[in-house]
Amino acid sequence: MSIRRIPLSSTLNTRDLGGYPAADGKATQFGRIIRSDAPVDLTSDDFVLLKRLGVTAAIDFRSDEEITSVPSAFEHAPDFDYYHCPFAIGNRDPGSKAGVPPLYAKIISDIPIMQQIMRIIAGQEGGVLIHCAAGKDRTGVVSALLLLTAGVCVSDILADYQVTYTYIRLKVREGLRQHPERPSYDGRSDMEYMEKTLDHFFETYGNVTNYLQKIGLNSDEISSLREKLLP
């Protein structure tokens, strides 16, 4: 079953990372990595759909406080493995549009959590759903790194990142209407944020293989991660 946007009952931004042109003339596989906003109050039909898509595990990037406030539906779901991998930055406000790329750089440099995430994904036999709150910042950064690992070009990675605002825009606009004090950049996934993030990433690490080695993955683990993403 190869569908890009996955229509779950309580999410807006659940998407498969399959179907992107990748290394060696291949394309990323469907049903391997699904990115999402927080999956709460999922129905039995939602879980049936996810099983049909091959999902067997979920990784939650949110903080303890976020999970206490809004628990993940996967936390006690039978037949699914649930992993909590909170980034040190939590759900921090970048403070300005200019602050978004530096915030993303902090996510990338959170070595203990990134190592844990990549090892979980590489070790799972089935598909993995990754999520934070809106599925934009923490999930967007991890998704970009996974696509880089598969050899997906930067233009496709930027395009994938931008799609988030398309799906959450109505919720974002309603939030700004109810809370006009919120900054105008709130909820946006403008291309420039990820473009500057990736520019800094390449300046810092050179390439994604160097980065994966930097966070502690060995050559076998890196190969397993790529095999997870590619046919």
GROMACS .gro file of C-alpha atoms in nm:
model
  231
    1MET     CA    1   0.000   0.000   0.000
    2SER     CA    2   0.177   0.314  -0.123
    3ILE     CA    3   0.011   0.635  -0.006
    4ARG     CA    4   0.192   0.954   0.089
    5ARG     CA    5  -0.056   1.128   0.322
    6ILE     CA    6  -0.208   0.892   0.577
    7PRO     CA    7  -0.559   0.995   0.688
    8LEU     CA    8  -0.567   0.922   1.061
    9SER     CA    9  -0.864   1.049   1.259
   10SER     CA   10  -0.682   1.281   1.499
   11THR     CA   11  -0.373   1.395   1.306
   12LEU     CA   12  -0.321   1.649   1.030
   13ASN     CA   13   0.036   1.585   0.919
   14THR     CA   14   0.091   1.209   0.894
   15ARG     CA   15   0.299   1.129   0.585
   16ASP     CA   16   0.505   0.844   0.446
   17LEU     CA   17   0.866   0.918   0.348
   18GLY     CA   18   0.847   0.663   0.068
   19GLY     CA   19   0.863   0.740  -0.302
   20TYR     CA   20   1.151   0.989  -0.316
   21PRO     CA   21   1.427   0.933  -0.574
   22ALA     CA   22   1.734   0.820  -0.383
   23ALA     CA   23   2.084   0.677  -0.424
   24ASP     CA   24   2.180   0.436  -0.704
   25GLY     CA   25   1.862   0.493  -0.902
   26LYS     CA   26   1.645   0.364  -0.617
   27ALA     CA   27   1.356   0.528  -0.435
   28THR     CA   28   1.277   0.537  -0.065
   29GLN     CA   29   1.040   0.258   0.032
   30PHE     CA   30   0.686   0.314   0.149
   31GLY     CA   31   0.587   0.176   0.487
   32ARG     CA   32   0.932   0.218   0.641
   33ILE     CA   33   0.926   0.567   0.794
   34ILE     CA   34   0.610   0.763   0.861
   35ARG     CA   35   0.634   1.116   1.000
   36SER     CA   36   0.351   1.268   1.198
   37ASP     CA   37   0.218   1.523   1.440
   38ALA     CA   38   0.120   1.383   1.780
   39PRO     CA   39  -0.105   1.078   1.736
   40VAL     CA   40  -0.366   1.110   2.009
   41ASP     CA   41  -0.704   0.940   2.042
   42LEU     CA   42  -0.642   0.706   1.750
   43THR     CA   43  -0.934   0.479   1.665
   44SER     CA   44  -0.924   0.105   1.610
   45ASP     CA   45  -0.956   0.178   1.237
   46ASP     CA   46  -0.647   0.401   1.259
   47PHE     CA   47  -0.444   0.120   1.412
   48VAL     CA   48  -0.572  -0.125   1.152
   49LEU     CA   49  -0.459   0.112   0.876
   50LEU     CA   50  -0.116   0.156   1.033
   51LYS     CA   51  -0.075  -0.220   1.061
   52ARG     CA   52  -0.170  -0.255   0.695
   53LEU     CA   53   0.101  -0.003   0.614
   54GLY     CA   54   0.353  -0.213   0.804
   55VAL     CA   55   0.402   0.008   1.110
   56THR     CA   56   0.520  -0.182   1.417
   57ALA     CA   57   0.671   0.095   1.631
   58ALA     CA   58   0.644   0.463   1.722
   59ILE     CA   59   0.912   0.702   1.845
   60ASP     CA   60   0.792   1.005   2.041
   61PHE     CA   61   1.032   1.303   2.043
   62ARG     CA   62   0.830   1.514   2.288
   63SER     CA   63   0.929   1.613   2.640
   64ASP     CA   64   0.794   1.452   2.957
   65GLU     CA   65   0.575   1.756   3.014
   66GLU     CA   66   0.425   1.736   2.665
   67ILE     CA   67   0.349   1.366   2.702
   68THR     CA   68   0.189   1.416   3.043
   69SER     CA   69  -0.034   1.684   2.893
   70VAL     CA   70  -0.112   1.499   2.569
   71PRO     CA   71  -0.026   1.126   2.585
   72SER     CA   72   0.058   0.936   2.270
   73ALA     CA   73  -0.197   0.678   2.158
   74PHE     CA   74   0.093   0.436   2.108
   75GLU     CA   75   0.205   0.444   2.471
   76HIS     CA   76  -0.027   0.159   2.571
   77ALA     CA   77  -0.125   0.028   2.228
   78PRO     CA   78  -0.096  -0.349   2.188
   79ASP     CA   79   0.106  -0.483   1.896
   80PHE     CA   80   0.319  -0.167   1.871
   81ASP     CA   81   0.654  -0.084   2.031
   82TYR     CA   82   0.662   0.264   2.184
   83TYR     CA   83   0.986   0.455   2.240
   84HIS     CA   84   1.027   0.788   2.416
   85CYS     CA   85   1.329   0.980   2.284
   86PRO     CA   86   1.296   1.341   2.405
   87PHE     CA   87   1.531   1.602   2.263
   88ALA     CA   88   1.699   1.826   2.518
   89ILE     CA   89   1.548   2.140   2.363
   90GLY     CA   90   1.194   2.017   2.429
   91ASN     CA   91   0.929   2.228   2.258
   92ARG     CA   92   1.133   2.547   2.278
   93ASP     CA   93   1.026   2.862   2.093
   94PRO     CA   94   1.306   2.975   1.859
   95GLY     CA   95   1.232   3.337   1.952
   96SER     CA   96   1.235   3.465   1.595
   97LYS     CA   97   1.244   3.346   1.233
   98ALA     CA   98   1.621   3.380   1.244
   99GLY     CA   99   1.627   3.154   1.548
  100VAL     CA  100   1.475   2.853   1.372
  101PRO     CA  101   1.791   2.719   1.198
  102PRO     CA  102   2.002   2.747   1.517
  103LEU     CA  103   1.727   2.561   1.702
  104TYR     CA  104   1.739   2.288   1.438
  105ALA     CA  105   2.117   2.275   1.474
  106LYS     CA  106   2.068   2.199   1.844
  107ILE     CA  107   1.841   1.910   1.753
  108ILE     CA  108   2.104   1.774   1.514
  109SER     CA  109   2.380   1.806   1.775
  110ASP     CA  110   2.182   1.621   2.046
  111ILE     CA  111   2.407   1.319   1.999
  112PRO     CA  112   2.271   1.081   2.268
  113ILE     CA  113   1.912   1.111   2.146
  114MET     CA  114   2.001   1.102   1.776
  115GLN     CA  115   2.209   0.790   1.831
  116GLN     CA  116   1.919   0.625   2.014
  117ILE     CA  117   1.669   0.719   1.743
  118MET     CA  118   1.882   0.597   1.454
  119ARG     CA  119   1.960   0.269   1.629
  120ILE     CA  120   1.594   0.204   1.703
  121ILE     CA  121   1.498   0.269   1.341
  122ALA     CA  122   1.781   0.054   1.206
  123GLY     CA  123   1.687  -0.231   1.437
  124GLN     CA  124   1.312  -0.241   1.372
  125GLU     CA  125   1.188  -0.506   1.133
  126GLY     CA  126   0.867  -0.318   1.056
  127GLY     CA  127   0.783   0.041   0.978
  128VAL     CA  128   0.840   0.319   1.230
  129LEU     CA  129   0.618   0.621   1.294
  130ILE     CA  130   0.816   0.919   1.423
  131HIS     CA  131   0.645   1.220   1.576
  132CYS     CA  132   0.668   1.525   1.796
  133ALA     CA  133   0.385   1.774   1.857
  134ALA     CA  134   0.314   1.936   1.519
  135GLY     CA  135   0.542   1.706   1.320
  136LYS     CA  136   0.737   2.009   1.201
  137ASP     CA  137   1.056   2.088   1.392
  138ARG     CA  138   1.194   1.782   1.572
  139THR     CA  139   1.025   1.542   1.332
  140GLY     CA  140   1.122   1.760   1.035
  141VAL     CA  141   1.489   1.751   1.128
  142VAL     CA  142   1.498   1.374   1.186
  143SER     CA  143   1.310   1.319   0.859
  144ALA     CA  144   1.563   1.533   0.673
  145LEU     CA  145   1.853   1.333   0.816
  146LEU     CA  146   1.687   1.004   0.723
  147LEU     CA  147   1.625   1.123   0.368
  148LEU     CA  148   1.988   1.237   0.343
  149THR     CA  149   2.094   0.892   0.462
  150ALA     CA  150   1.895   0.738   0.178
  151GLY     CA  151   2.060   0.968  -0.076
  152VAL     CA  152   1.756   1.186  -0.142
  153CYS     CA  153   1.847   1.522  -0.296
  154VAL     CA  154   1.825   1.843  -0.095
  155SER     CA  155   1.548   1.986  -0.316
  156ASP     CA  156   1.320   1.692  -0.235
  157ILE     CA  157   1.405   1.720   0.133
  158LEU     CA  158   1.313   2.089   0.131
  159ALA     CA  159   0.990   2.011  -0.051
  160ASP     CA  160   0.898   1.745   0.204
  161TYR     CA  161   0.966   1.987   0.490
  162GLN     CA  162   0.749   2.262   0.343
  163VAL     CA  163   0.444   2.036   0.313
  164THR     CA  164   0.386   2.050   0.689
  165TYR     CA  165   0.243   2.402   0.683
  166THR     CA  166   0.005   2.305   0.403
  167TYR     CA  167  -0.155   2.045   0.629
  168ILE     CA  168  -0.151   2.232   0.960
  169ARG     CA  169  -0.216   2.585   0.828
  170LEU     CA  170  -0.584   2.601   0.930
  171LYS     CA  171  -0.502   2.494   1.285
  172VAL     CA  172  -0.215   2.744   1.296
  173ARG     CA  173  -0.434   3.028   1.169
  174GLU     CA  174  -0.704   2.948   1.423
  175GLY     CA  175  -0.442   2.948   1.696
  176LEU     CA  176  -0.314   3.289   1.584
  177ARG     CA  177  -0.670   3.421   1.573
  178GLN     CA  178  -0.734   3.309   1.929
  179HIS     CA  179  -0.389   3.418   2.047
  180PRO     CA  180  -0.283   3.722   1.841
  181GLU     CA  181   0.020   3.769   2.065
  182ARG     CA  182   0.182   3.465   1.908
  183PRO     CA  183   0.461   3.538   1.657
  184SER     CA  184   0.372   3.526   1.287
  185TYR     CA  185   0.630   3.251   1.222
  186ASP     CA  186   0.453   3.015   1.462
  187GLY     CA  187   0.370   2.687   1.288
  188ARG     CA  188   0.532   2.776   0.957
  189SER     CA  189   0.767   2.541   0.771
  190ASP     CA  190   0.930   2.787   0.533
  191MET     CA  191   1.190   2.640   0.300
  192GLU     CA  192   1.459   2.883   0.417
  193TYR     CA  193   1.456   2.729   0.766
  194MET     CA  194   1.556   2.385   0.646
  195GLU     CA  195   1.780   2.518   0.368
  196LYS     CA  196   1.990   2.714   0.617
  197THR     CA  197   1.988   2.416   0.851
  198LEU     CA  198   2.124   2.184   0.583
  199ASP     CA  199   2.383   2.442   0.473
  200HIS     CA  200   2.511   2.451   0.831
  201PHE     CA  201   2.493   2.072   0.852
  202PHE     CA  202   2.718   2.024   0.548
  203GLU     CA  203   2.959   2.294   0.669
  204THR     CA  204   2.984   2.121   1.006
  205TYR     CA  205   2.986   1.750   0.917
  206GLY     CA  206   3.067   1.738   0.545
  207ASN     CA  207   2.818   1.461   0.468
  208VAL     CA  208   2.560   1.244   0.639
  209THR     CA  209   2.792   0.944   0.676
  210ASN     CA  210   3.036   1.156   0.875
  211TYR     CA  211   2.748   1.270   1.092
  212LEU     CA  212   2.621   0.919   1.159
  213GLN     CA  213   2.973   0.816   1.257
  214LYS     CA  214   2.996   1.126   1.478
  215ILE     CA  215   2.688   1.023   1.675
  216GLY     CA  216   2.838   0.679   1.730
  217LEU     CA  217   2.695   0.450   1.461
  218ASN     CA  218   2.932   0.192   1.318
  219SER     CA  219   2.946   0.088   0.954
  220ASP     CA  220   2.708  -0.206   1.004
  221GLU     CA  221   2.452   0.016   1.176
  222ILE     CA  222   2.475   0.275   0.900
  223SER     CA  223   2.425   0.004   0.639
  224SER     CA  224   2.123  -0.129   0.830
  225LEU     CA  225   1.976   0.220   0.845
  226ARG     CA  226   2.014   0.266   0.469
  227GLU     CA  227   1.869  -0.079   0.405
  228LYS     CA  228   1.572   0.021   0.618
  229LEU     CA  229   1.498   0.311   0.387
  230LEU     CA  230   1.584   0.162   0.048
  231PRO     CA  231   1.474  -0.152  -0.142
   0.00000   0.00000   0.00000
